[in-house]
GROMACS .gro file of C-alpha atoms in nm:
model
  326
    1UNK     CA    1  -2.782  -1.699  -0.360
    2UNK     CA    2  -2.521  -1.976  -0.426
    3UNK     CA    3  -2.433  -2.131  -0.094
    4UNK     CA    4  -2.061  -2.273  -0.130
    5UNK     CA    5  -2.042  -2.620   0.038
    6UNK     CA    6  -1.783  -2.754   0.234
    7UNK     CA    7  -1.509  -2.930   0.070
    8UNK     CA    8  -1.501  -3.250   0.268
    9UNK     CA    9  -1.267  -3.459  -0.018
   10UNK     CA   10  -0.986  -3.283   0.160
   11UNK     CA   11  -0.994  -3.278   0.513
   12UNK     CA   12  -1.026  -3.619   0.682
   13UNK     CA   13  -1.046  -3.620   1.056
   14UNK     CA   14  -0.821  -3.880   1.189
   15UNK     CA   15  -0.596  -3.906   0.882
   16UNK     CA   16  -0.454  -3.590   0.727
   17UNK     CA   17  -0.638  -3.418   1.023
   18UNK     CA   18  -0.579  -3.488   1.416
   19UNK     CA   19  -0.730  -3.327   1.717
   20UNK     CA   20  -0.573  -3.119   1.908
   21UNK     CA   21  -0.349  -2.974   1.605
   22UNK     CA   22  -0.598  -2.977   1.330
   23UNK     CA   23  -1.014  -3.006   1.296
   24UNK     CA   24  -1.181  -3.041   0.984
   25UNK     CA   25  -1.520  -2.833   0.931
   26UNK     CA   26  -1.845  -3.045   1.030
   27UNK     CA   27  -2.201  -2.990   1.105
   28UNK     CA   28  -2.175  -3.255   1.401
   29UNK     CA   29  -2.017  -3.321   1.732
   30UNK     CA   30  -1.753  -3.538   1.761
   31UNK     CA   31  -1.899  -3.731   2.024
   32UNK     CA   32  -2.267  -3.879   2.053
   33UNK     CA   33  -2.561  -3.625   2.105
   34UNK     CA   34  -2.551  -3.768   2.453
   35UNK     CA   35  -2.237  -3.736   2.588
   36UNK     CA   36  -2.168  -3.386   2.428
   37UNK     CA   37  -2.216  -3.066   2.684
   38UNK     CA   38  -2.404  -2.773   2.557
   39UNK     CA   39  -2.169  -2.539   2.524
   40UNK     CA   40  -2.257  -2.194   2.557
   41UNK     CA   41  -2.035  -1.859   2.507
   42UNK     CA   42  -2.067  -1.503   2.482
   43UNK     CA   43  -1.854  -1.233   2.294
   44UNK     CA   44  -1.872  -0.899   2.359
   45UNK     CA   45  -1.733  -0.678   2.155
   46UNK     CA   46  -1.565  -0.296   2.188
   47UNK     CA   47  -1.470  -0.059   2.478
   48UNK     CA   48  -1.517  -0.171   2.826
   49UNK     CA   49  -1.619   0.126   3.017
   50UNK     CA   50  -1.819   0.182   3.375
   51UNK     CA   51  -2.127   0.170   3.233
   52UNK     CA   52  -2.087  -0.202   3.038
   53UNK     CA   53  -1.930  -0.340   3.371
   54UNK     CA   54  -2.242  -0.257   3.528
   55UNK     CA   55  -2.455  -0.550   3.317
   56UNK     CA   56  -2.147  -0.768   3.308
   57UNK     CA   57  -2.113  -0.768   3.688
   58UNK     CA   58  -2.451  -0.883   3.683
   59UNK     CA   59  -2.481  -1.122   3.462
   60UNK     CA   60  -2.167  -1.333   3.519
   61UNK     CA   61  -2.130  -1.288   3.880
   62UNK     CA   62  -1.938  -1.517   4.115
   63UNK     CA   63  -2.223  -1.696   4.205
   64UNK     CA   64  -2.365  -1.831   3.919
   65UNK     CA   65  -2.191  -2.171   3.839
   66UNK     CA   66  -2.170  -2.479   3.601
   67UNK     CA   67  -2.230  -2.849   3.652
   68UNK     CA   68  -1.854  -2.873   3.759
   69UNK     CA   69  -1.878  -2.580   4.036
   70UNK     CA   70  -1.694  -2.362   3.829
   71UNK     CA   71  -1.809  -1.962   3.789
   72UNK     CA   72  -1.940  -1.903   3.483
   73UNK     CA   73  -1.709  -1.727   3.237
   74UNK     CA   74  -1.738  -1.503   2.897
   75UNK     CA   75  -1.533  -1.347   2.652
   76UNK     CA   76  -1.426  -0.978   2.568
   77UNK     CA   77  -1.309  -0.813   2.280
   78UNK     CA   78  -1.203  -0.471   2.384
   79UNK     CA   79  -1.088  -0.173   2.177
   80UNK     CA   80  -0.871   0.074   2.308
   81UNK     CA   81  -1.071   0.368   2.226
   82UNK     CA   82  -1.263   0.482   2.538
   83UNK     CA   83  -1.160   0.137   2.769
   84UNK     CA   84  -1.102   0.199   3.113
   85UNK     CA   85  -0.782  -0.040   3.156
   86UNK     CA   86  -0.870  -0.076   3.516
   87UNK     CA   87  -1.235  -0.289   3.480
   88UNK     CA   88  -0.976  -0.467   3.201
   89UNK     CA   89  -0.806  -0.627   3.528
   90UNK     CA   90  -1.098  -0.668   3.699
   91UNK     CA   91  -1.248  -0.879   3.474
   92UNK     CA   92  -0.966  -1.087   3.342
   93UNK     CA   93  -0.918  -1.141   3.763
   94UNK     CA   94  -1.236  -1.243   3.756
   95UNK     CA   95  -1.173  -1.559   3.469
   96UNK     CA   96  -1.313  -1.376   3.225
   97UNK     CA   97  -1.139  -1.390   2.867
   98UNK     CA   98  -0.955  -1.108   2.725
   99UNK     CA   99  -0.943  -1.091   2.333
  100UNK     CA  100  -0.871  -0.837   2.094
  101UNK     CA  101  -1.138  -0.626   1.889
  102UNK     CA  102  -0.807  -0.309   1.747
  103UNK     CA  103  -0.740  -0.017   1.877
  104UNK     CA  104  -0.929   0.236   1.636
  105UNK     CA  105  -1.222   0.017   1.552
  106UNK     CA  106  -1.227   0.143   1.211
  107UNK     CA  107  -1.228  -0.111   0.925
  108UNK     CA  108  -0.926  -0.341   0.953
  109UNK     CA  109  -0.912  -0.452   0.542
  110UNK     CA  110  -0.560  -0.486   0.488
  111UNK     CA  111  -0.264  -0.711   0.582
  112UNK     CA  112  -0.101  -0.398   0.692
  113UNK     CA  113  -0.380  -0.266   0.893
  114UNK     CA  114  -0.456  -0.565   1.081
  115UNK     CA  115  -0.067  -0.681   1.183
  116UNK     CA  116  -0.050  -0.304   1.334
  117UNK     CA  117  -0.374  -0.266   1.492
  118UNK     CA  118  -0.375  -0.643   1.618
  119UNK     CA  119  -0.023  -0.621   1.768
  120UNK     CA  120  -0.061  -0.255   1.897
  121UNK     CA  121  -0.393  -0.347   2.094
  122UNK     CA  122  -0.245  -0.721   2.258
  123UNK     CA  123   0.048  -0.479   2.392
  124UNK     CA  124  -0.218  -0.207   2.558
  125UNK     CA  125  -0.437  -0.513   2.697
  126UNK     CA  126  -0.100  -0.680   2.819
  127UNK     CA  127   0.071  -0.317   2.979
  128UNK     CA  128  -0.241  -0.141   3.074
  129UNK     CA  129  -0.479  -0.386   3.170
  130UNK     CA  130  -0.200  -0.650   3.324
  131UNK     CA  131  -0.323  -0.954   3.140
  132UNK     CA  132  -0.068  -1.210   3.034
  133UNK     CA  133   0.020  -1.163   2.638
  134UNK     CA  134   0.026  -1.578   2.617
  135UNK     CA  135  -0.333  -1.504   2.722
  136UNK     CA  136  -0.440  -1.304   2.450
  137UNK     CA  137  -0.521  -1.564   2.217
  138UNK     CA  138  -0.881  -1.418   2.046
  139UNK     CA  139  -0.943  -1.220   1.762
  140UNK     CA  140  -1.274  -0.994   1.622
  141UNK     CA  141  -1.242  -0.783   1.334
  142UNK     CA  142  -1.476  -0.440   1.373
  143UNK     CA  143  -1.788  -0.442   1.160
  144UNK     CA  144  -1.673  -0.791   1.088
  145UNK     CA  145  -1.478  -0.685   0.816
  146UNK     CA  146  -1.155  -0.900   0.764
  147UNK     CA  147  -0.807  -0.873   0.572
  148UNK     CA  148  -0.946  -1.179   0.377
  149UNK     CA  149  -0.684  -1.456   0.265
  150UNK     CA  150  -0.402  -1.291   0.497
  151UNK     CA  151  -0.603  -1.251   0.793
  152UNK     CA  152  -0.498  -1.626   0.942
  153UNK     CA  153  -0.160  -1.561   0.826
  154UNK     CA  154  -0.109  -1.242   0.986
  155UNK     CA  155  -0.298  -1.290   1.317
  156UNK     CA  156  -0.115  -1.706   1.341
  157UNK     CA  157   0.210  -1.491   1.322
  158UNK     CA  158   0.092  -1.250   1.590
  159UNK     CA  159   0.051  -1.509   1.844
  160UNK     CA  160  -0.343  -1.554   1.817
  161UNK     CA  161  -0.495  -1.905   1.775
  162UNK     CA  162  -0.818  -1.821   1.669
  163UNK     CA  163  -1.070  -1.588   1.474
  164UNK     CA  164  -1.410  -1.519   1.531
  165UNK     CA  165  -1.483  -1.246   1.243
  166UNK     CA  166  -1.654  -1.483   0.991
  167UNK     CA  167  -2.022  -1.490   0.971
  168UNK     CA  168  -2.240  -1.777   0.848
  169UNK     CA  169  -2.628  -1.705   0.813
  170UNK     CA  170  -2.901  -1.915   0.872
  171UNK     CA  171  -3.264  -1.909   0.747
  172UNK     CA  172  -3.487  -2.140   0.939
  173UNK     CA  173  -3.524  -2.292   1.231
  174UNK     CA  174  -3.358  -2.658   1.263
  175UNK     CA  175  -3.100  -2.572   0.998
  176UNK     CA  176  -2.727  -2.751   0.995
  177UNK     CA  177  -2.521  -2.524   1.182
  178UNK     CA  178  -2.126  -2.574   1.151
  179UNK     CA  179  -1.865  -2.636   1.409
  180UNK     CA  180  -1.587  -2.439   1.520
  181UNK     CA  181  -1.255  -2.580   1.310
  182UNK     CA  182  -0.912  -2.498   1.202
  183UNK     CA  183  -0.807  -2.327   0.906
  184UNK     CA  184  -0.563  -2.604   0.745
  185UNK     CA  185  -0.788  -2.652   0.421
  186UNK     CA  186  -0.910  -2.324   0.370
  187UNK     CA  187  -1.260  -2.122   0.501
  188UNK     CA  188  -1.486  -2.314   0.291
  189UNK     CA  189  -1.856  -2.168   0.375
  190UNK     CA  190  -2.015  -1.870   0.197
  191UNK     CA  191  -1.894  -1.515   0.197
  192UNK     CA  192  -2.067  -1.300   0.331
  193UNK     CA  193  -1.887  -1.006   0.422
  194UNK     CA  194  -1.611  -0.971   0.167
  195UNK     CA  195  -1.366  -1.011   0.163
  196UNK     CA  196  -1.319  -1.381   0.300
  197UNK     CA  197  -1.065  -1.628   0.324
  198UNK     CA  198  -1.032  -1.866   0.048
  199UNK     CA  199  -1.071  -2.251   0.045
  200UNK     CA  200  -0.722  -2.263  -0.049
  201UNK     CA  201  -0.593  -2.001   0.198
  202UNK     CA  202  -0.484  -2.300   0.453
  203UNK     CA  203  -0.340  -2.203   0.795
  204UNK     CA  204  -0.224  -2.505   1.005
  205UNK     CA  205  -0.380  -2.488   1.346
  206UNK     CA  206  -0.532  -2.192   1.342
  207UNK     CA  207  -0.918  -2.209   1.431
  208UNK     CA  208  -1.210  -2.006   1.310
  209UNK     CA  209  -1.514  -1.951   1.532
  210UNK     CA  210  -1.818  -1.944   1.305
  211UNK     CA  211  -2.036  -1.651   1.403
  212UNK     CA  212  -2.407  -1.839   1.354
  213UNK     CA  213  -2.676  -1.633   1.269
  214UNK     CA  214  -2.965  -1.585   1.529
  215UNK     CA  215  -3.325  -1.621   1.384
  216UNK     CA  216  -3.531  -1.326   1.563
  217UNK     CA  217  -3.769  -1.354   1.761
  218UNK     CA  218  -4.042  -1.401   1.499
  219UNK     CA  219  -3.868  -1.631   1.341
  220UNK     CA  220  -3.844  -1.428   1.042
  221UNK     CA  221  -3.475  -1.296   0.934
  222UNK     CA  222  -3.160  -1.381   1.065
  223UNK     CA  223  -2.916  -1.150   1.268
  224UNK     CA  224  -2.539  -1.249   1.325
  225UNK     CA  225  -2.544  -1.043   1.611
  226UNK     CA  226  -2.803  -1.019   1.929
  227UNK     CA  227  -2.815  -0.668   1.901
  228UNK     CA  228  -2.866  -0.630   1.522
  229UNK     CA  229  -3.227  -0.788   1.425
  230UNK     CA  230  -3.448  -0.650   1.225
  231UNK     CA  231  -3.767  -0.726   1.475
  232UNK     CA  232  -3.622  -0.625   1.831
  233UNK     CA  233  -3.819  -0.726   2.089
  234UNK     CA  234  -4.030  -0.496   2.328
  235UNK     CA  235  -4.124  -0.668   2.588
  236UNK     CA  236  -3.882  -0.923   2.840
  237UNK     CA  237  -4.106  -1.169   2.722
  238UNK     CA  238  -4.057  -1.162   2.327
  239UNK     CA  239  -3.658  -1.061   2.415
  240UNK     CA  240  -3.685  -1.459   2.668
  241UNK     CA  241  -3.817  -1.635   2.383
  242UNK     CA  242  -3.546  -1.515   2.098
  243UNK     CA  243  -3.340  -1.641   2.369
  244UNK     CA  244  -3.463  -1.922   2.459
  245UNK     CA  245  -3.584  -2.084   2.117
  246UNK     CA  246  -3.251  -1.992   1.915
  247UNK     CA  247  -3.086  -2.226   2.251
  248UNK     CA  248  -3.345  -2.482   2.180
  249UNK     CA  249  -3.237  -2.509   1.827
  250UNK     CA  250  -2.878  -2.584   1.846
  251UNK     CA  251  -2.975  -2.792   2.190
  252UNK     CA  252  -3.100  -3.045   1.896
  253UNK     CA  253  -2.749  -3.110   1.791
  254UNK     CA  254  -2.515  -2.976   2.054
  255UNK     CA  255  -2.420  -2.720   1.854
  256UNK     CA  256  -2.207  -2.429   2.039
  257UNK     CA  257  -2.448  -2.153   2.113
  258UNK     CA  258  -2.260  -1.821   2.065
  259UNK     CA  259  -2.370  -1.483   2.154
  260UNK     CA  260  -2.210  -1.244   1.958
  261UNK     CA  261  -2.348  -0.892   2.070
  262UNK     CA  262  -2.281  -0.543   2.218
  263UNK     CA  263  -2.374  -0.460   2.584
  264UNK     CA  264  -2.592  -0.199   2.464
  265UNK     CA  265  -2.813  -0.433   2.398
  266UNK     CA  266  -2.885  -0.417   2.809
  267UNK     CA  267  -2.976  -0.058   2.797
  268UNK     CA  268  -3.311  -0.192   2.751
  269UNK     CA  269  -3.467  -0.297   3.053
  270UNK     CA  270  -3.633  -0.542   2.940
  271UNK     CA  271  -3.350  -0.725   2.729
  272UNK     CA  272  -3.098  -0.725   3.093
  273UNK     CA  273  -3.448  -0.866   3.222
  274UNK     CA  274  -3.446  -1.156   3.003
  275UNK     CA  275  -3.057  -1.207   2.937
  276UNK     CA  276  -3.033  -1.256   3.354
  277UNK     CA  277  -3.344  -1.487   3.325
  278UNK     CA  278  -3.199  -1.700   3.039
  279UNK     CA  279  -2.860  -1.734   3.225
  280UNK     CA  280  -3.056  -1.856   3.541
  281UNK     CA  281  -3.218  -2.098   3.344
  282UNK     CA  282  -2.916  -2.219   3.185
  283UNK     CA  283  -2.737  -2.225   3.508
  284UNK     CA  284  -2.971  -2.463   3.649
  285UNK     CA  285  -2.924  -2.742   3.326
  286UNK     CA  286  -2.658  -3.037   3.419
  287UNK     CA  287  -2.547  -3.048   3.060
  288UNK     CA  288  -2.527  -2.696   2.985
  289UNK     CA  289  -2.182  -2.480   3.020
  290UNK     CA  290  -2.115  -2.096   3.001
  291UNK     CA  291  -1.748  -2.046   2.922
  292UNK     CA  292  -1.516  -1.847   2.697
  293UNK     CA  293  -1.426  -1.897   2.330
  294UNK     CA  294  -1.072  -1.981   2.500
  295UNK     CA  295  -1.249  -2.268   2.702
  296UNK     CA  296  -1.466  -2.376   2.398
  297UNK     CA  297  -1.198  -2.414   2.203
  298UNK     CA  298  -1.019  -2.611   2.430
  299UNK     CA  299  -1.273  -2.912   2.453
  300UNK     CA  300  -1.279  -2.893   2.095
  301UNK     CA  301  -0.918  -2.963   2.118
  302UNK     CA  302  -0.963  -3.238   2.363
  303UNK     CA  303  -1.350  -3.382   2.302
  304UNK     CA  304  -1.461  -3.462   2.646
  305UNK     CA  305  -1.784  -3.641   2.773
  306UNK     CA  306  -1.991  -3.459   2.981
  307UNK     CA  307  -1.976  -3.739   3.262
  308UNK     CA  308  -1.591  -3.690   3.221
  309UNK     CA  309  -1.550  -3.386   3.200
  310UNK     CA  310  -1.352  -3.307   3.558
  311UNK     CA  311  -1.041  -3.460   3.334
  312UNK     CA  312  -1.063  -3.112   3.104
  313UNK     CA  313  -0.823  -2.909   3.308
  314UNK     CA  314  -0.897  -2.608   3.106
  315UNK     CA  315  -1.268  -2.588   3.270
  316UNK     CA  316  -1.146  -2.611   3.629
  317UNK     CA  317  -1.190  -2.295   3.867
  318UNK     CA  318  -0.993  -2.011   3.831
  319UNK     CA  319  -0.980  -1.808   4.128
  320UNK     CA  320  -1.199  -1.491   4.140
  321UNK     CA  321  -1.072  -1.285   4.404
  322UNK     CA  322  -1.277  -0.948   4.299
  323UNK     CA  323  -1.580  -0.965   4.445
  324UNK     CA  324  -1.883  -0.825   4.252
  325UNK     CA  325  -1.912  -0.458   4.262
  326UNK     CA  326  -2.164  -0.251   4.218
   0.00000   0.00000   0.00000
């Protein structure tokens, strides 16, 4: 396989590229290994019904807190299909993020496709689940399959800010892992769902989120999402260490650790076991934060250091006035 590298003769941080408008793809953070928080996020992806708000009550309750004393926060991408628009405010009450995954979650290929399913499924989240269009800033295409060089384009003109459809695979442990950045020179990394983005499809300001490949829990192939390895682990000790070593690895660098994955995942006993486990642990780390893409995205906008970091106004408490339910 040819592996297309990044084109770094164009983008030039700090010249024809300056935070918070425009990032240029790296493998780094921009601040020193020490004074860069582990950021951690999760996206979950289609409907949200009673029986995913069960695990999600769970594992992000009220409770459990970052370094700041701020709840804990995560990310949804929500189809309209079979979502109960109710647990839609509950959650978005709660601080959660609300982003956009269509309405039909059927492959979303075309410019045409995407500008009516993307705009038709912000207006249901906005009327029916009475969260703020502004708000609604997050996109995932189903099956990961995207409108390729008009996908920024379209979603940009929508009102979305970012992407995170675009997968990037890795093979072994301790591997270079890239950085979230904006689209203004192109998507530059390998295809590997096509169709893709070009290098010279440039977007100003709009940001991709990488989806990095998880190694399983042998170690063995890589799986872009939690729920889709080839070796699934059987017991909540094989499903803690997938966990826990893939955190290890991009705890190296600093590299954002994000969990892209379906709740079904949880129907397993044993995988609920060890995702609550491997939040406590992570809840209990002074340099390790659980927030949304939204929030993510926001320090990557405004680099902070982790001793600093009460200046970030977008990680400050939102209130969460539902309490958890059962």
């Amino acid at each position: 396989m040819v592996i297309m590298t990044v084109n770094c003769s164009n983008c030039h941080q700090g010249a024809n590229c300056r935070l918070p408008q425009c990032s240029c793809t790296s493998y780094s953070s921009p601040l020193p290994v020490k004074d860069t928080p582990q950021i951690i996020f999760y996206g979950f992806d289609d409907a949200l019904n009673g029986q995913m708000a069960q695990h999600y009550r769970k594992l992000f309750s009220s409770d459990r807190k970052n370094p700041n004393d701020c709840p804990i926060s995560m990310s949804l991408y929500v189809q309209h299909d079979y979502t109960d628009y109710s647990l839609v405010r509950e959650f978005y009450k709660k601080g959660m993020e609300i982003g956009v995954h269509s309405v039909t979650h059927t492959n979303i290929d075309t410019e045409a496709k995407l500008a009516d399913e993307a705009e038709h499924q912000k207006s249901n989240l906005a009327q029916l689940g009475s969260v703020p269009k502004e708000e609604i800033i997050g996109w995932r295409s189903p099956n990961l399959e995207t409108a390729g060089d008009t996908q920024p384009m379209t979603l940009k003109k929508l009102g979305y800010t970012y992407d995170i459809s675009l997968t990037y695979t890795v093979r072994k442990r301790h591997e270079k892992k890239p950085w979230p950045y904006t689209m203004d020179y192109g998507y530059p990394y390998y295809c590997e769902i096509p169709p893709c983005p070009k290098p010279t499809s440039g977007q100003k300001g709009f940001w991709e989120v990488p989806i990095i490949a998880f190694l399983d829990y042998k170690g063995a192939y890589p799986c872009a999402y939690v729920d889709g390895c080839s070796n699934s682990p059987t017991t909540e000790e094989d499903a803690f260490e997938f966990l826990w070593e893939n955190f290890e690895d991009n705890y190296e660098t600093r590299t954002p650790l994000g969990f892209s994955m379906h709740a079904a995942w949880f129907e397993r006993p044993h995988n609920l076991a060890a995702m609550d486990r491997f939040i406590k642990e992570m809840t209990k780390k002074d340099d390790v934060y659980i927030v949304s893409v939204q929030k993510m995205l926001e320090w990557m906008k405004h680099p902070t250091k982790l001793s600093e970091l009460y200046k970030l106004k977008a990680w400050g408490c939102k209130s969460a006035s539902i309490d958890q339910q059962s």
